[in-house]
mmCIF file of C-alpha atoms in Angstrom:
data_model
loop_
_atom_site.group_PDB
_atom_site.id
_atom_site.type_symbol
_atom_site.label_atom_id
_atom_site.label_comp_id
_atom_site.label_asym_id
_atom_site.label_seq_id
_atom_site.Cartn_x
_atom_site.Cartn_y
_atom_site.Cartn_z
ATOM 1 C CA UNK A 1 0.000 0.000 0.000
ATOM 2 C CA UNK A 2 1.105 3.106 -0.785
ATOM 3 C CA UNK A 3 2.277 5.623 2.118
ATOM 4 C CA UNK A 4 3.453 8.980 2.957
ATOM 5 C CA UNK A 5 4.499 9.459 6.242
ATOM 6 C CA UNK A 6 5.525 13.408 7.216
ATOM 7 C CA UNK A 7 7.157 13.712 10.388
ATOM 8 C CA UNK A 8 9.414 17.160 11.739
ATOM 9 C CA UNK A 9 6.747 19.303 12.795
ATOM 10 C CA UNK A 10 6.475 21.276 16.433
ATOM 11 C CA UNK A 11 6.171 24.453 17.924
ATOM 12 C CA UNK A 12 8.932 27.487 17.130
ATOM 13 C CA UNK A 13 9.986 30.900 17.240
ATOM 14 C CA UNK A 14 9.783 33.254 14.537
ATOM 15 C CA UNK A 15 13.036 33.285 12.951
ATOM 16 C CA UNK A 16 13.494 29.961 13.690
ATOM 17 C CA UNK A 17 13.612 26.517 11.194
ATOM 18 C CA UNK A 18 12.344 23.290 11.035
ATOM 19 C CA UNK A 19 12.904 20.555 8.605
ATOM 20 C CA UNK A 20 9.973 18.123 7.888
ATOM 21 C CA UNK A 21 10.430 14.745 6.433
ATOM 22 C CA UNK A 22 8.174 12.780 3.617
ATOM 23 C CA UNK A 23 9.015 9.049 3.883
ATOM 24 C CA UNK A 24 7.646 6.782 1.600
ATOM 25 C CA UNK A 25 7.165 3.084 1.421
ATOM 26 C CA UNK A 26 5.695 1.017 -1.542
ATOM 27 C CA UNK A 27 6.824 3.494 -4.245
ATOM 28 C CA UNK A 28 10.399 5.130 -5.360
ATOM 29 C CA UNK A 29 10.351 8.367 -5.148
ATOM 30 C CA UNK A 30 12.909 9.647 -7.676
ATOM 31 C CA UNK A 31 10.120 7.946 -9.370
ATOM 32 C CA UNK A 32 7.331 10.773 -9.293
ATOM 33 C CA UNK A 33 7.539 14.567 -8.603
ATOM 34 C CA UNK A 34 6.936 15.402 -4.937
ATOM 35 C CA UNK A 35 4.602 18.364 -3.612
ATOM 36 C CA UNK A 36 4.576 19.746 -0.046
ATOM 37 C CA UNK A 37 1.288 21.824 0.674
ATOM 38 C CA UNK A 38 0.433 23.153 3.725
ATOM 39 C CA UNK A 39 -3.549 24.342 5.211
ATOM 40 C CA UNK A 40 -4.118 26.909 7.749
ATOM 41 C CA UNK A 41 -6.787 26.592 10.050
ATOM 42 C CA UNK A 42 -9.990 28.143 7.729
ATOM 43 C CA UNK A 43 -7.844 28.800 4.871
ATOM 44 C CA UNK A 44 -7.741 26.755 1.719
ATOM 45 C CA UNK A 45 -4.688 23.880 1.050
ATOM 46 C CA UNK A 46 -1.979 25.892 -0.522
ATOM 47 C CA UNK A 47 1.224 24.679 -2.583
ATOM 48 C CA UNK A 48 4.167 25.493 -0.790
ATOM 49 C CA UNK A 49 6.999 23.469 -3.327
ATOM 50 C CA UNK A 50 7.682 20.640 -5.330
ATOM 51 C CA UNK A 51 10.253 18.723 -7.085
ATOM 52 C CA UNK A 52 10.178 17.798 -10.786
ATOM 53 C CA UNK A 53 10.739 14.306 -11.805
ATOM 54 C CA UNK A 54 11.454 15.240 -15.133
ATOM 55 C CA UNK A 55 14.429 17.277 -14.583
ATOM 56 C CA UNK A 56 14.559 17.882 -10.417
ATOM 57 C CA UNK A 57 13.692 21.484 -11.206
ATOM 58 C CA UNK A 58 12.558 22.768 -7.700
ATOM 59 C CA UNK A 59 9.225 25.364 -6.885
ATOM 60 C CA UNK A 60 8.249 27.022 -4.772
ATOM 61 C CA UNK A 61 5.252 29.742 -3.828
ATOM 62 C CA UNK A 62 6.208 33.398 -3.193
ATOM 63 C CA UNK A 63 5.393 33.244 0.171
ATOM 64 C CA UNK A 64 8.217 30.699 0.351
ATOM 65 C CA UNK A 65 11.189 31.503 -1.610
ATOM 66 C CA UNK A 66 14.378 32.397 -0.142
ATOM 67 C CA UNK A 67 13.137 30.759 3.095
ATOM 68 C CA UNK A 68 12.585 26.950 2.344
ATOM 69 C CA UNK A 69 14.376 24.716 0.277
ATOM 70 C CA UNK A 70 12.833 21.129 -0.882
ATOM 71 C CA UNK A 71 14.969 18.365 -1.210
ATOM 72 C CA UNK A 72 15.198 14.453 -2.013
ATOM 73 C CA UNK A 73 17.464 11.739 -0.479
ATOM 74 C CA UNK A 74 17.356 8.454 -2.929
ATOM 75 C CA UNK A 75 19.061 6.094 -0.641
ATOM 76 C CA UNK A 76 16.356 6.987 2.494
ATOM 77 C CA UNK A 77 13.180 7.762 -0.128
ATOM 78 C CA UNK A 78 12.338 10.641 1.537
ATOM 79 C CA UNK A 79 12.043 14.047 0.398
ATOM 80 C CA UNK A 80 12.560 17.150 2.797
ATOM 81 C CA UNK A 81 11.416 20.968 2.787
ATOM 82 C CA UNK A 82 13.985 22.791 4.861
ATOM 83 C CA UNK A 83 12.097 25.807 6.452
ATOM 84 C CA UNK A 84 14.396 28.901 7.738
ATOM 85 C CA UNK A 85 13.340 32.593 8.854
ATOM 86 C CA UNK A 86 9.753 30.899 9.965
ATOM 87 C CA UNK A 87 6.886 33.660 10.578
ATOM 88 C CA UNK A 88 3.863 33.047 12.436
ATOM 89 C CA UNK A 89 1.720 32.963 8.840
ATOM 90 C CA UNK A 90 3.729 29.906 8.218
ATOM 91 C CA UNK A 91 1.816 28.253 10.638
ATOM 92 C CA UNK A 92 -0.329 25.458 9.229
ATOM 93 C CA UNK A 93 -0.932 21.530 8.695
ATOM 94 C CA UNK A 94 1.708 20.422 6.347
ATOM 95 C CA UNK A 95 1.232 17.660 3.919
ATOM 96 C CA UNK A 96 3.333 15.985 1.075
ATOM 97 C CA UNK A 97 1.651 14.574 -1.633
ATOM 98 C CA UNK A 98 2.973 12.427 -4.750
ATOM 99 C CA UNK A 99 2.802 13.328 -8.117
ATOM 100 C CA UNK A 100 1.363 16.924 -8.155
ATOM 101 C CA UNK A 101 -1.067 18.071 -11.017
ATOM 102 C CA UNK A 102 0.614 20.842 -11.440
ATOM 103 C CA UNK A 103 4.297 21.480 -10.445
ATOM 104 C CA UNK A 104 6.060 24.749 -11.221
ATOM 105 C CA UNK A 105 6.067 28.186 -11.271
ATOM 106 C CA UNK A 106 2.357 29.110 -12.292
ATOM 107 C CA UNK A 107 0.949 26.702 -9.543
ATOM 108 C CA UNK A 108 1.311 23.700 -7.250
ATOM 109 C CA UNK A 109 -2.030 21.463 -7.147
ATOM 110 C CA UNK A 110 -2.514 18.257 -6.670
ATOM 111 C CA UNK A 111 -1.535 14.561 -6.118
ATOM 112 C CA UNK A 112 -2.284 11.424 -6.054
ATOM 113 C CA UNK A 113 -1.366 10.003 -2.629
ATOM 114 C CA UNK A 114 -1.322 12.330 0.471
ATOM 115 C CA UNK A 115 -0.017 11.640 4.022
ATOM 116 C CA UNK A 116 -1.612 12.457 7.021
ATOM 117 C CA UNK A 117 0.416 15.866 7.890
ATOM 118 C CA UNK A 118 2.499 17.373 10.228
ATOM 119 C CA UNK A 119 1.700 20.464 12.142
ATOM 120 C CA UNK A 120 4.091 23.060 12.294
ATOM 121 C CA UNK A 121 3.055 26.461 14.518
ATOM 122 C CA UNK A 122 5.453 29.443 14.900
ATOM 123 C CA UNK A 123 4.831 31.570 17.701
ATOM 124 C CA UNK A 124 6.327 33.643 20.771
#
């Protein structure tokens, strides 16, 4: 069965970082692009990055750039989004999700397979 498992989240200071983790078992994934999205409480899901399978091109939403950085380790399968200079706005659920829709500059949407999240709050 395919499975996502995020893991990394917790509680931080602004201007702190965090790196979350998005195992996966049953599936390769250098095999499909990778999406993180994250979903504020009464807000809509909202593309934070992805990789590109086709060329490992990364993306990432304005919100974002210059902060996080997404990255893939083959030999553990598990792709990471590095998150520096956190601000409280970047607090939210945050999910990775395989094979986005869309993956690049215009938008990040999408995916077949989801896991079940990690929260992440930033706060004094």
């Amino acid at each position: 069965q395919v499975q996502l498992v995020e893991s990394g989240g917790g509680l931080v200071q602004p201007g702190g970082s965090l790196r979350l983790s998005c195992a996966a078992s049953e599936f390769t994934l250098d095999d499909y692009s990778i999406g993180w999205f994250r979903q504020a409480p009464g807000k809509a899901r909202e593309g934070v990055s992805c990789i590109d399978i086709t060329d490992g091109s990364t993306y990432y939403v304005d919100s974002v750039k210059g902060r996080f950085t997404i990255s893939r380790d083959t030999h553990e399968n598990t792709v990471y989004l590095q998150m520096n200079s956190l601000k409280p706005e970047d607090t939210a659920v945050y999910y990775c999700a395989r094979d986005p829709a869309l993956c690049g500059d215009v938008a990040i949407a999408g995916g077949d397979s989801w896991g079940q999240g990690t929260q992440v709050t930033v706060s004094s």
